[in-house]
Each structure stands twice: as structure tokens, then as C-alpha cells.
Amino acid sequence: MGWTDERVELLKQLWTEGLSASQIADKLGGVSRNAVIGKVHRLKLESRAKASNVAAPVVERQASHHLKEVETVEMVQPTRIVAARSVSARSMPRTHGATALKMEPEEVAEVIAEPQRQSGEVVPIARKLSLVQLTESTCKWPVGDPLKPGFHFCGNGSNESSPYCEYHASLAFQPASERRRVR
DNA sequence: CCCTGATTCGC
DNA sequence: GCGAATCAGG
């Protein structure tokens, strides 16, 4: 499989997002992690903030017999802040294990991508607040990976009844029925 | 052994 | 340009 514009674009996005080469390769499909790394270099976009990100434990390897992607849990609600802080432990959520808790990449991308703008938008722009900046009236929807640099919270205003802004509340409290495809 | 990215070099 | 093989490291 070659590098189509779309695939290259996805590569750039995921790489920038902080995913490892193997994870990206896995997502793209048809390419090895070496291929991804090679491409990354040719594109001259390696310098990713490689601070706190090193070897990910990986829940399970090929040990999972023939049980691959099962996609069961509908876990849409993000981890609670408390968890995000203390659990900052060594458990990187992977898409691999069927039970891996993972935030929708698309959701994340949308929120981070948009530059600061006004309100009234369908999708609120994250105010990028850190943990300590959260108050009772700020949306506590986490954006990004707690273990990676750039992690922050939505921070937009929320109703006193909800920990999230309207938009994220609508995402968080969806029934566990039909969510969009995860892959 | 698992993983990570970096580099080389034949294709 | 591509990516397997290899290297260096956690």
C-alpha cells in the first residue's frame, strides 16, 4: 500500500498527536512501524515532544489467541479528573485490548485543532485549562492523553448540574447504544 | 522480552 | 521514495 495524500495526512496527525510509530502503523494498516518511521523522517516531522512518553506497557500482545478487536465497551464518558491525576500511573490505554479506555481521536482532534474563537459554535473550543485551573463551573472534559504533554481540559463553562459543558455533556451521557464506528 | 525512535542502504 | 534490517536505548 502506498502513501496516498490521505494516509500521509493521517500519519501527520497521529504522529503529532503523540501516537507511537507502531500504533500509527497499526491504525493505517498495510504498513510496518518502520515504514511509518521512515516516512516520518522523509517528511521531516519527527521532533515530537518526546518528554514523558516512552515504552507503553501494552495490555496484551498476540497472546490474545484469535480474539482481536472486539470493540465492546461503549465507554464514552471520559475519566474523572481525580482518576486522571492519580491514575497517571503506568497504564497507557491502547486501542488493542478490547477493554482499553480510549478517547475518541476525532473528538480530541476537533477540540484541539480549532483556533481560539467565539462561542455559539457547535463544537466548543477548549480553553485548555490545567487540572488546577478547574473550578466548579468549568467543563472537566479531558483533552488529549494525561501522560503526554499538551494534555488539558476543555474548560468551557458548564451548568452547575453538570461537570461538562453542554457539548461534552451530550457526548458523555449518550446511551451505550449505537455510538459511531470506532474503526 | 517487550517496547521506543534513528539510521542505513538495497530496491 | 520506500521500508526491512539494523542499531541504540528504556
mmCIF file of N, CA, C and O in Angstrom, chain A residues 25-58:
data_model
loop_
_atom_site.group_PDB
_atom_site.id
_atom_site.type_symbol
_atom_site.label_atom_id
_atom_site.label_comp_id
_atom_site.label_asym_id
_atom_site.label_seq_id
_atom_site.Cartn_x
_atom_site.Cartn_y
_atom_site.Cartn_z
ATOM 1 N N ALA A 25 1.159 2.741 12.608
ATOM 2 C CA ALA A 25 1.245 1.722 11.569
ATOM 3 C C ALA A 25 0.049 0.785 11.682
ATOM 4 O O ALA A 25 -0.551 0.386 10.686
ATOM 5 N N ASP A 26 -0.283 0.486 12.911
ATOM 6 C CA ASP A 26 -1.392 -0.423 13.151
ATOM 7 C C ASP A 26 -2.700 0.186 12.670
ATOM 8 O O ASP A 26 -3.546 -0.477 12.086
ATOM 9 N N LYS A 27 -2.844 1.450 12.924
ATOM 10 C CA LYS A 27 -4.053 2.157 12.526
ATOM 11 C C LYS A 27 -4.164 2.307 11.018
ATOM 12 O O LYS A 27 -5.225 2.112 10.446
ATOM 13 N N LEU A 28 -3.072 2.633 10.407
ATOM 14 C CA LEU A 28 -3.078 2.811 8.969
ATOM 15 C C LEU A 28 -3.295 1.474 8.275
ATOM 16 O O LEU A 28 -4.022 1.372 7.297
ATOM 17 N N GLY A 29 -2.651 0.490 8.789
ATOM 18 C CA GLY A 29 -2.787 -0.815 8.185
ATOM 19 C C GLY A 29 -1.950 -0.928 6.918
ATOM 20 O O GLY A 29 -1.768 0.041 6.207
ATOM 21 N N GLY A 30 -1.449 -2.108 6.680
ATOM 22 C CA GLY A 30 -0.666 -2.315 5.476
ATOM 23 C C GLY A 30 0.746 -1.793 5.513
ATOM 24 O O GLY A 30 1.462 -1.870 4.533
ATOM 25 N N VAL A 31 1.123 -1.245 6.643
ATOM 26 C CA VAL A 31 2.494 -0.756 6.750
ATOM 27 C C VAL A 31 3.098 -1.135 8.102
ATOM 28 O O VAL A 31 2.385 -1.312 9.074
ATOM 29 N N SER A 32 4.386 -1.250 8.114
ATOM 30 C CA SER A 32 5.072 -1.600 9.344
ATOM 31 C C SER A 32 5.437 -0.316 10.072
ATOM 32 O O SER A 32 5.347 0.772 9.515
ATOM 33 N N ARG A 33 5.874 -0.480 11.305
ATOM 34 C CA ARG A 33 6.229 0.722 12.047
ATOM 35 C C ARG A 33 7.462 1.352 11.419
ATOM 36 O O ARG A 33 7.652 2.557 11.453
ATOM 37 N N ASN A 34 8.301 0.509 10.813
ATOM 38 C CA ASN A 34 9.494 1.023 10.151
ATOM 39 C C ASN A 34 9.086 1.917 8.999
ATOM 40 O O ASN A 34 9.701 2.948 8.759
ATOM 41 N N ALA A 35 8.089 1.482 8.314
ATOM 42 C CA ALA A 35 7.606 2.260 7.181
ATOM 43 C C ALA A 35 7.140 3.624 7.670
ATOM 44 O O ALA A 35 7.421 4.660 7.063
ATOM 45 N N VAL A 36 6.431 3.583 8.780
ATOM 46 C CA VAL A 36 5.925 4.828 9.350
ATOM 47 C C VAL A 36 7.072 5.749 9.753
ATOM 48 O O VAL A 36 7.088 6.926 9.419
ATOM 49 N N ILE A 37 8.021 5.184 10.461
ATOM 50 C CA ILE A 37 9.158 5.990 10.898
ATOM 51 C C ILE A 37 9.919 6.545 9.704
ATOM 52 O O ILE A 37 10.317 7.701 9.676
ATOM 53 N N GLY A 38 10.119 5.678 8.735
ATOM 54 C CA GLY A 38 10.832 6.112 7.540
ATOM 55 C C GLY A 38 10.123 7.286 6.899
ATOM 56 O O GLY A 38 10.737 8.289 6.540
ATOM 57 N N LYS A 39 8.804 7.144 6.787
ATOM 58 C CA LYS A 39 8.011 8.205 6.165
ATOM 59 C C LYS A 39 8.067 9.478 6.999
ATOM 60 O O LYS A 39 8.211 10.577 6.460
ATOM 61 N N VAL A 40 7.988 9.298 8.267
ATOM 62 C CA VAL A 40 8.037 10.448 9.171
ATOM 63 C C VAL A 40 9.333 11.233 8.952
ATOM 64 O O VAL A 40 9.342 12.450 8.917
ATOM 65 N N HIS A 41 10.398 10.503 8.804
ATOM 66 C CA HIS A 41 11.678 11.169 8.601
ATOM 67 C C HIS A 41 11.741 11.885 7.267
ATOM 68 O O HIS A 41 12.214 13.003 7.164
ATOM 69 N N ARG A 42 11.236 11.216 6.274
ATOM 70 C CA ARG A 42 11.262 11.825 4.948
ATOM 71 C C ARG A 42 10.412 13.088 4.919
ATOM 72 O O ARG A 42 10.696 14.016 4.184
ATOM 73 N N LEU A 43 9.397 13.074 5.735
ATOM 74 C CA LEU A 43 8.522 14.239 5.797
ATOM 75 C C LEU A 43 9.130 15.290 6.718
ATOM 76 O O LEU A 43 8.636 16.392 6.842
ATOM 77 N N LYS A 44 10.185 14.900 7.366
ATOM 78 C CA LYS A 44 10.869 15.815 8.285
ATOM 79 C C LYS A 44 9.960 16.324 9.393
ATOM 80 O O LYS A 44 9.951 17.503 9.705
ATOM 81 N N LEU A 45 9.208 15.430 9.963
ATOM 82 C CA LEU A 45 8.345 15.893 11.047
ATOM 83 C C LEU A 45 8.486 15.034 12.283
ATOM 84 O O LEU A 45 7.546 14.702 12.954
ATOM 85 N N GLU A 46 9.713 14.681 12.594
ATOM 86 C CA GLU A 46 9.880 13.828 13.790
ATOM 87 C C GLU A 46 9.777 14.592 15.097
ATOM 88 O O GLU A 46 8.962 14.270 15.928
ATOM 89 N N SER A 47 10.576 15.574 15.271
ATOM 90 C CA SER A 47 10.613 16.314 16.525
ATOM 91 C C SER A 47 9.313 16.437 17.300
ATOM 92 O O SER A 47 8.799 17.509 17.482
ATOM 93 N N ARG A 48 8.795 15.357 17.740
ATOM 94 C CA ARG A 48 7.565 15.400 18.532
ATOM 95 C C ARG A 48 7.985 15.554 19.988
ATOM 96 O O ARG A 48 8.993 15.028 20.409
ATOM 97 N N ALA A 49 7.192 16.288 20.717
ATOM 98 C CA ALA A 49 7.512 16.466 22.137
ATOM 99 C C ALA A 49 7.666 15.095 22.761
ATOM 100 O O ALA A 49 6.704 14.448 23.129
ATOM 101 N N LYS A 50 8.871 14.655 22.865
ATOM 102 C CA LYS A 50 9.084 13.311 23.404
ATOM 103 C C LYS A 50 9.503 13.347 24.863
ATOM 104 O O LYS A 50 10.469 12.728 25.270
ATOM 105 N N ALA A 51 8.760 14.087 25.625
ATOM 106 C CA ALA A 51 9.091 14.210 27.042
ATOM 107 C C ALA A 51 8.775 12.951 27.820
ATOM 108 O O ALA A 51 9.614 12.077 27.958
ATOM 109 N N SER A 52 7.550 12.887 28.283
ATOM 110 C CA SER A 52 7.186 11.776 29.164
ATOM 111 C C SER A 52 6.675 10.541 28.457
ATOM 112 O O SER A 52 6.029 9.708 29.041
ATOM 113 N N ASN A 53 6.945 10.460 27.182
ATOM 114 C CA ASN A 53 6.419 9.286 26.509
ATOM 115 C C ASN A 53 7.479 8.273 26.102
ATOM 116 O O ASN A 53 8.284 8.514 25.264
ATOM 117 N N VAL A 54 7.445 7.153 26.732
ATOM 118 C CA VAL A 54 8.380 6.100 26.396
ATOM 119 C C VAL A 54 7.591 4.806 26.399
ATOM 120 O O VAL A 54 6.398 4.815 26.628
ATOM 121 N N ALA A 55 8.244 3.766 26.181
ATOM 122 C CA ALA A 55 7.625 2.449 26.142
ATOM 123 C C ALA A 55 6.270 2.352 26.819
ATOM 124 O O ALA A 55 6.114 2.694 27.970
ATOM 125 N N ALA A 56 5.309 1.910 26.062
ATOM 126 C CA ALA A 56 3.978 1.712 26.626
ATOM 127 C C ALA A 56 3.860 0.240 26.964
ATOM 128 O O ALA A 56 4.243 -0.605 26.187
ATOM 129 N N PRO A 57 3.359 -0.042 28.139
ATOM 130 C CA PRO A 57 3.203 -1.403 28.633
ATOM 131 C C PRO A 57 2.544 -2.356 27.652
ATOM 132 O O PRO A 57 2.995 -3.463 27.464
ATOM 133 N N VAL A 58 1.509 -1.908 27.045
ATOM 134 C CA VAL A 58 0.763 -2.758 26.129
ATOM 135 C C VAL A 58 0.057 -3.865 26.906
ATOM 136 O O VAL A 58 0.686 -4.760 27.448
#
